[in-house]
DNA sequence: CGCGCATGTGAGAACCATTGTCAACTGCGA
DNA sequence: TCGCAGTTGACAATGGTTCTCACATGCGCG
């Protein structure tokens, strides 16, 4: 049975207030800052449980760190700025179909996929090359 | 200046003999097994240098572990069996174009992307449901 | 060919995100 | 309210990766 505890509610609440992706460590720090003490292990367990429930979406950074965010209702992918981490949600129905078809052609079932696009956003490019 | 050393040659050679993705740890173990002792740190440095040079492609597993493989001439993605780990290379020029276009539309430059498709291959499905 | 030194190496420690441990705690149904 | 199974949290352990630093060596130069 899954219980509703102060800690889980607090973790879920963080993602309600936040946009974009955040690490378990960050959530933990944020709770502490708000005076809401929740153990680090508990935060990890909570975000994993939330992700299992499909309430959070997770990706991994370049360094292998796990990031989570509130899952929106529709399936989509992410365009992430390498420099500032800004994230844009993008959709591509054609890509979804393509992935399913390719998998099917190779006899694979129960198909899922991950797709992330990385680049440098305009703001960061400007910041990096201020002189021209 | 970049030097050609026994160690770097050995690491590069491993990827010549191997197909698919392999971790730095695995490369290290393989070299040891061949009697070719190369330090773990050196293997890490070598694969990173190779990846920087564009000679190796890298992805991250679900657990955050970094995997590398010899970059083939053409860009492609992977269809991976969740159960047995079998990997099939797939190409989708349309996907490439879509990713570049989407990133461009949002003002992102220097674009790259990762796309992996997961599923259960026919063999594993048969093995899992022998009676049905 | 031999010198010199900047670059590379490697054993082990450090790092850091994540997971495991386990005794104490607490929702929640009865 | 009671009981207990799920939950918590401080801390240790894990494991991949990076750092440190003294030693080794490729390679340009003479």
mmCIF file of N, CA and C in Angstrom, chain A residues 40-104:
data_model
loop_
_atom_site.group_PDB
_atom_site.id
_atom_site.type_symbol
_atom_site.label_atom_id
_atom_site.label_comp_id
_atom_site.label_asym_id
_atom_site.label_seq_id
_atom_site.Cartn_x
_atom_site.Cartn_y
_atom_site.Cartn_z
ATOM 1 N N UNK A 40 17.563 12.865 2.641
ATOM 2 C CA UNK A 40 17.980 12.743 1.249
ATOM 3 C C UNK A 40 17.498 11.420 0.657
ATOM 4 N N UNK A 41 17.653 10.353 1.415
ATOM 5 C CA UNK A 41 17.197 9.044 0.926
ATOM 6 C C UNK A 41 15.722 9.101 0.572
ATOM 7 N N UNK A 42 14.990 9.773 1.413
ATOM 8 C CA UNK A 42 13.552 9.857 1.202
ATOM 9 C C UNK A 42 13.227 10.614 -0.072
ATOM 10 N N UNK A 43 13.979 11.677 -0.328
ATOM 11 C CA UNK A 43 13.755 12.432 -1.557
ATOM 12 C C UNK A 43 14.011 11.526 -2.759
ATOM 13 N N UNK A 44 15.101 10.778 -2.694
ATOM 14 C CA UNK A 44 15.414 9.866 -3.795
ATOM 15 C C UNK A 44 14.289 8.861 -4.003
ATOM 16 N N UNK A 45 13.840 8.288 -2.897
ATOM 17 C CA UNK A 45 12.755 7.309 -3.018
ATOM 18 C C UNK A 45 11.488 7.941 -3.560
ATOM 19 N N UNK A 46 11.225 9.145 -3.118
ATOM 20 C CA UNK A 46 9.999 9.829 -3.538
ATOM 21 C C UNK A 46 10.008 10.135 -5.036
ATOM 22 N N UNK A 47 11.110 10.682 -5.529
ATOM 23 C CA UNK A 47 11.140 11.013 -6.952
ATOM 24 C C UNK A 47 11.089 9.752 -7.810
ATOM 25 N N UNK A 48 11.687 8.688 -7.319
ATOM 26 C CA UNK A 48 11.632 7.444 -8.079
ATOM 27 C C UNK A 48 10.220 6.889 -8.111
ATOM 28 N N UNK A 49 9.570 6.960 -6.970
ATOM 29 C CA UNK A 49 8.187 6.486 -6.907
ATOM 30 C C UNK A 49 7.296 7.325 -7.815
ATOM 31 N N UNK A 50 7.523 8.606 -7.792
ATOM 32 C CA UNK A 50 6.737 9.518 -8.629
ATOM 33 C C UNK A 50 6.991 9.219 -10.111
ATOM 34 N N UNK A 51 8.232 8.961 -10.426
ATOM 35 C CA UNK A 51 8.580 8.654 -11.809
ATOM 36 C C UNK A 51 7.951 7.322 -12.222
ATOM 37 N N UNK A 52 7.941 6.356 -11.299
ATOM 38 C CA UNK A 52 7.328 5.065 -11.591
ATOM 39 C C UNK A 52 5.838 5.222 -11.865
ATOM 40 N N UNK A 53 5.241 6.121 -11.118
ATOM 41 C CA UNK A 53 3.810 6.377 -11.276
ATOM 42 C C UNK A 53 3.498 7.175 -12.536
ATOM 43 N N UNK A 54 4.551 7.613 -13.199
ATOM 44 C CA UNK A 54 4.328 8.397 -14.399
ATOM 45 C C UNK A 54 4.021 9.851 -14.112
ATOM 46 N N UNK A 55 4.239 10.262 -12.875
ATOM 47 C CA UNK A 55 3.961 11.658 -12.540
ATOM 48 C C UNK A 55 5.159 12.553 -12.826
ATOM 49 N N UNK A 56 6.326 11.939 -12.849
ATOM 50 C CA UNK A 56 7.522 12.701 -13.187
ATOM 51 C C UNK A 56 8.203 12.057 -14.384
ATOM 52 N N UNK A 57 8.835 12.898 -15.141
ATOM 53 C CA UNK A 57 9.587 12.507 -16.303
ATOM 54 C C UNK A 57 11.048 12.569 -15.892
ATOM 55 N N UNK A 58 11.860 11.668 -16.368
ATOM 56 C CA UNK A 58 13.262 11.770 -15.980
ATOM 57 C C UNK A 58 14.206 11.703 -17.176
ATOM 58 N N UNK A 59 15.282 12.434 -17.086
ATOM 59 C CA UNK A 59 16.327 12.370 -18.101
ATOM 60 C C UNK A 59 17.659 12.352 -17.363
ATOM 61 N N UNK A 60 18.712 12.106 -18.103
ATOM 62 C CA UNK A 60 20.036 12.124 -17.492
ATOM 63 C C UNK A 60 20.872 13.211 -18.142
ATOM 64 N N UNK A 61 21.627 13.915 -17.325
ATOM 65 C CA UNK A 61 22.493 14.925 -17.905
ATOM 66 C C UNK A 61 23.712 14.251 -18.503
ATOM 67 N N UNK A 62 24.532 15.069 -19.100
ATOM 68 C CA UNK A 62 25.773 14.627 -19.696
ATOM 69 C C UNK A 62 26.656 13.942 -18.667
ATOM 70 N N UNK A 63 26.534 14.348 -17.430
ATOM 71 C CA UNK A 63 27.403 13.817 -16.385
ATOM 72 C C UNK A 63 26.780 12.621 -15.677
ATOM 73 N N UNK A 64 25.613 12.181 -16.164
ATOM 74 C CA UNK A 64 25.002 10.999 -15.580
ATOM 75 C C UNK A 64 24.071 11.290 -14.411
ATOM 76 N N UNK A 65 23.890 12.547 -14.123
ATOM 77 C CA UNK A 65 23.000 12.924 -13.027
ATOM 78 C C UNK A 65 21.552 12.816 -13.498
ATOM 79 N N UNK A 66 20.679 12.347 -12.609
ATOM 80 C CA UNK A 66 19.274 12.185 -12.981
ATOM 81 C C UNK A 66 18.486 13.451 -12.664
ATOM 82 N N UNK A 67 17.694 13.876 -13.627
ATOM 83 C CA UNK A 67 16.856 15.049 -13.434
ATOM 84 C C UNK A 67 15.401 14.668 -13.634
ATOM 85 N N UNK A 68 14.541 15.301 -12.862
ATOM 86 C CA UNK A 68 13.113 15.008 -12.938
ATOM 87 C C UNK A 68 12.299 16.271 -13.147
ATOM 88 N N UNK A 69 11.136 16.101 -13.740
ATOM 89 C CA UNK A 69 10.210 17.217 -13.848
ATOM 90 C C UNK A 69 8.791 16.687 -13.953
ATOM 91 N N UNK A 70 7.886 17.547 -13.617
ATOM 92 C CA UNK A 70 6.467 17.199 -13.699
ATOM 93 C C UNK A 70 6.158 16.831 -15.135
ATOM 94 N N UNK A 71 5.542 15.713 -15.299
ATOM 95 C CA UNK A 71 5.215 15.202 -16.619
ATOM 96 C C UNK A 71 3.972 15.905 -17.134
ATOM 97 N N UNK A 72 4.045 16.420 -18.331
ATOM 98 C CA UNK A 72 2.808 16.972 -18.866
ATOM 99 C C UNK A 72 2.032 15.823 -19.479
ATOM 100 N N UNK A 73 0.790 16.103 -19.845
ATOM 101 C CA UNK A 73 -0.103 15.030 -20.266
ATOM 102 C C UNK A 73 0.324 14.356 -21.559
ATOM 103 N N UNK A 74 0.879 15.123 -22.478
ATOM 104 C CA UNK A 74 1.216 14.502 -23.737
ATOM 105 C C UNK A 74 2.698 14.139 -23.826
ATOM 106 N N UNK A 75 2.903 13.130 -24.623
ATOM 107 C CA UNK A 75 4.264 12.658 -24.823
ATOM 108 C C UNK A 75 5.046 13.696 -25.634
ATOM 109 N N UNK A 76 6.252 13.989 -25.182
ATOM 110 C CA UNK A 76 7.057 14.955 -25.920
ATOM 111 C C UNK A 76 8.525 14.721 -25.601
ATOM 112 N N UNK A 77 9.361 15.483 -26.244
ATOM 113 C CA UNK A 77 10.789 15.358 -25.994
ATOM 114 C C UNK A 77 11.359 16.692 -25.569
ATOM 115 N N UNK A 78 12.656 16.698 -25.369
ATOM 116 C CA UNK A 78 13.258 17.920 -24.854
ATOM 117 C C UNK A 78 14.414 18.447 -25.668
ATOM 118 N N UNK A 79 14.400 19.756 -25.757
ATOM 119 C CA UNK A 79 15.487 20.470 -26.412
ATOM 120 C C UNK A 79 16.185 21.198 -25.276
ATOM 121 N N UNK A 80 17.430 20.794 -25.012
ATOM 122 C CA UNK A 80 18.129 21.298 -23.833
ATOM 123 C C UNK A 80 19.352 22.134 -24.205
ATOM 124 N N UNK A 81 19.474 23.282 -23.555
ATOM 125 C CA UNK A 81 20.656 24.118 -23.806
ATOM 126 C C UNK A 81 21.821 23.560 -23.011
ATOM 127 N N UNK A 82 22.912 23.285 -23.720
ATOM 128 C CA UNK A 82 24.103 22.730 -23.083
ATOM 129 C C UNK A 82 24.678 23.671 -22.037
ATOM 130 N N UNK A 83 24.493 24.935 -22.290
ATOM 131 C CA UNK A 83 25.155 25.914 -21.442
ATOM 132 C C UNK A 83 24.332 26.307 -20.215
ATOM 133 N N UNK A 84 23.083 26.715 -20.435
ATOM 134 C CA UNK A 84 22.293 27.201 -19.300
ATOM 135 C C UNK A 84 21.263 26.203 -18.822
ATOM 136 N N UNK A 85 21.093 25.118 -19.565
ATOM 137 C CA UNK A 85 20.159 24.093 -19.110
ATOM 138 C C UNK A 85 18.702 24.367 -19.427
ATOM 139 N N UNK A 86 18.452 25.484 -20.077
ATOM 140 C CA UNK A 86 17.077 25.821 -20.435
ATOM 141 C C UNK A 86 16.471 24.687 -21.269
ATOM 142 N N UNK A 87 15.230 24.372 -20.978
ATOM 143 C CA UNK A 87 14.591 23.253 -21.649
ATOM 144 C C UNK A 87 13.339 23.684 -22.394
ATOM 145 N N UNK A 88 13.207 23.188 -23.598
ATOM 146 C CA UNK A 88 12.021 23.470 -24.393
ATOM 147 C C UNK A 88 11.372 22.134 -24.729
ATOM 148 N N UNK A 89 10.080 22.062 -24.545
ATOM 149 C CA UNK A 89 9.382 20.829 -24.900
ATOM 150 C C UNK A 89 9.090 20.838 -26.388
ATOM 151 N N UNK A 90 9.375 19.733 -27.018
ATOM 152 C CA UNK A 90 9.067 19.649 -28.442
ATOM 153 C C UNK A 90 8.299 18.363 -28.726
ATOM 154 N N UNK A 91 7.483 18.424 -29.751
ATOM 155 C CA UNK A 91 6.720 17.240 -30.115
ATOM 156 C C UNK A 91 7.041 16.858 -31.541
ATOM 157 N N UNK A 92 6.940 15.596 -31.819
ATOM 158 C CA UNK A 92 7.182 15.150 -33.178
ATOM 159 C C UNK A 92 6.471 13.847 -33.450
ATOM 160 N N UNK A 93 5.192 13.956 -33.766
ATOM 161 C CA UNK A 93 4.397 12.746 -34.004
ATOM 162 C C UNK A 93 5.069 11.830 -35.030
ATOM 163 N N UNK A 94 5.710 12.431 -36.014
ATOM 164 C CA UNK A 94 6.348 11.638 -37.063
ATOM 165 C C UNK A 94 7.464 10.782 -36.464
ATOM 166 N N UNK A 95 8.174 11.351 -35.501
ATOM 167 C CA UNK A 95 9.263 10.629 -34.871
ATOM 168 C C UNK A 95 8.723 9.446 -34.083
ATOM 169 N N UNK A 96 7.611 9.685 -33.400
ATOM 170 C CA UNK A 96 6.998 8.606 -32.619
ATOM 171 C C UNK A 96 6.653 7.445 -33.539
ATOM 172 N N UNK A 97 6.018 7.778 -34.636
ATOM 173 C CA UNK A 97 5.594 6.743 -35.575
ATOM 174 C C UNK A 97 6.795 6.033 -36.178
ATOM 175 N N UNK A 98 7.803 6.826 -36.485
ATOM 176 C CA UNK A 98 8.998 6.254 -37.073
ATOM 177 C C UNK A 98 9.637 5.237 -36.111
ATOM 178 N N UNK A 99 9.741 5.637 -34.848
ATOM 179 C CA UNK A 99 10.362 4.755 -33.851
ATOM 180 C C UNK A 99 9.574 3.448 -33.718
ATOM 181 N N UNK A 100 8.260 3.572 -33.658
ATOM 182 C CA UNK A 100 7.422 2.384 -33.524
ATOM 183 C C UNK A 100 7.557 1.474 -34.740
ATOM 184 N N UNK A 101 7.586 2.101 -35.894
ATOM 185 C CA UNK A 101 7.651 1.321 -37.122
ATOM 186 C C UNK A 101 8.981 0.579 -37.230
ATOM 187 N N UNK A 102 10.058 1.314 -36.962
ATOM 188 C CA UNK A 102 11.380 0.710 -37.048
ATOM 189 C C UNK A 102 11.499 -0.480 -36.093
ATOM 190 N N UNK A 103 11.008 -0.280 -34.873
ATOM 191 C CA UNK A 103 11.081 -1.348 -33.881
ATOM 192 C C UNK A 103 10.273 -2.549 -34.360
ATOM 193 N N UNK A 104 9.116 -2.261 -34.877
ATOM 194 C CA UNK A 104 8.228 -3.322 -35.353
ATOM 195 C C UNK A 104 8.879 -4.106 -36.491
#
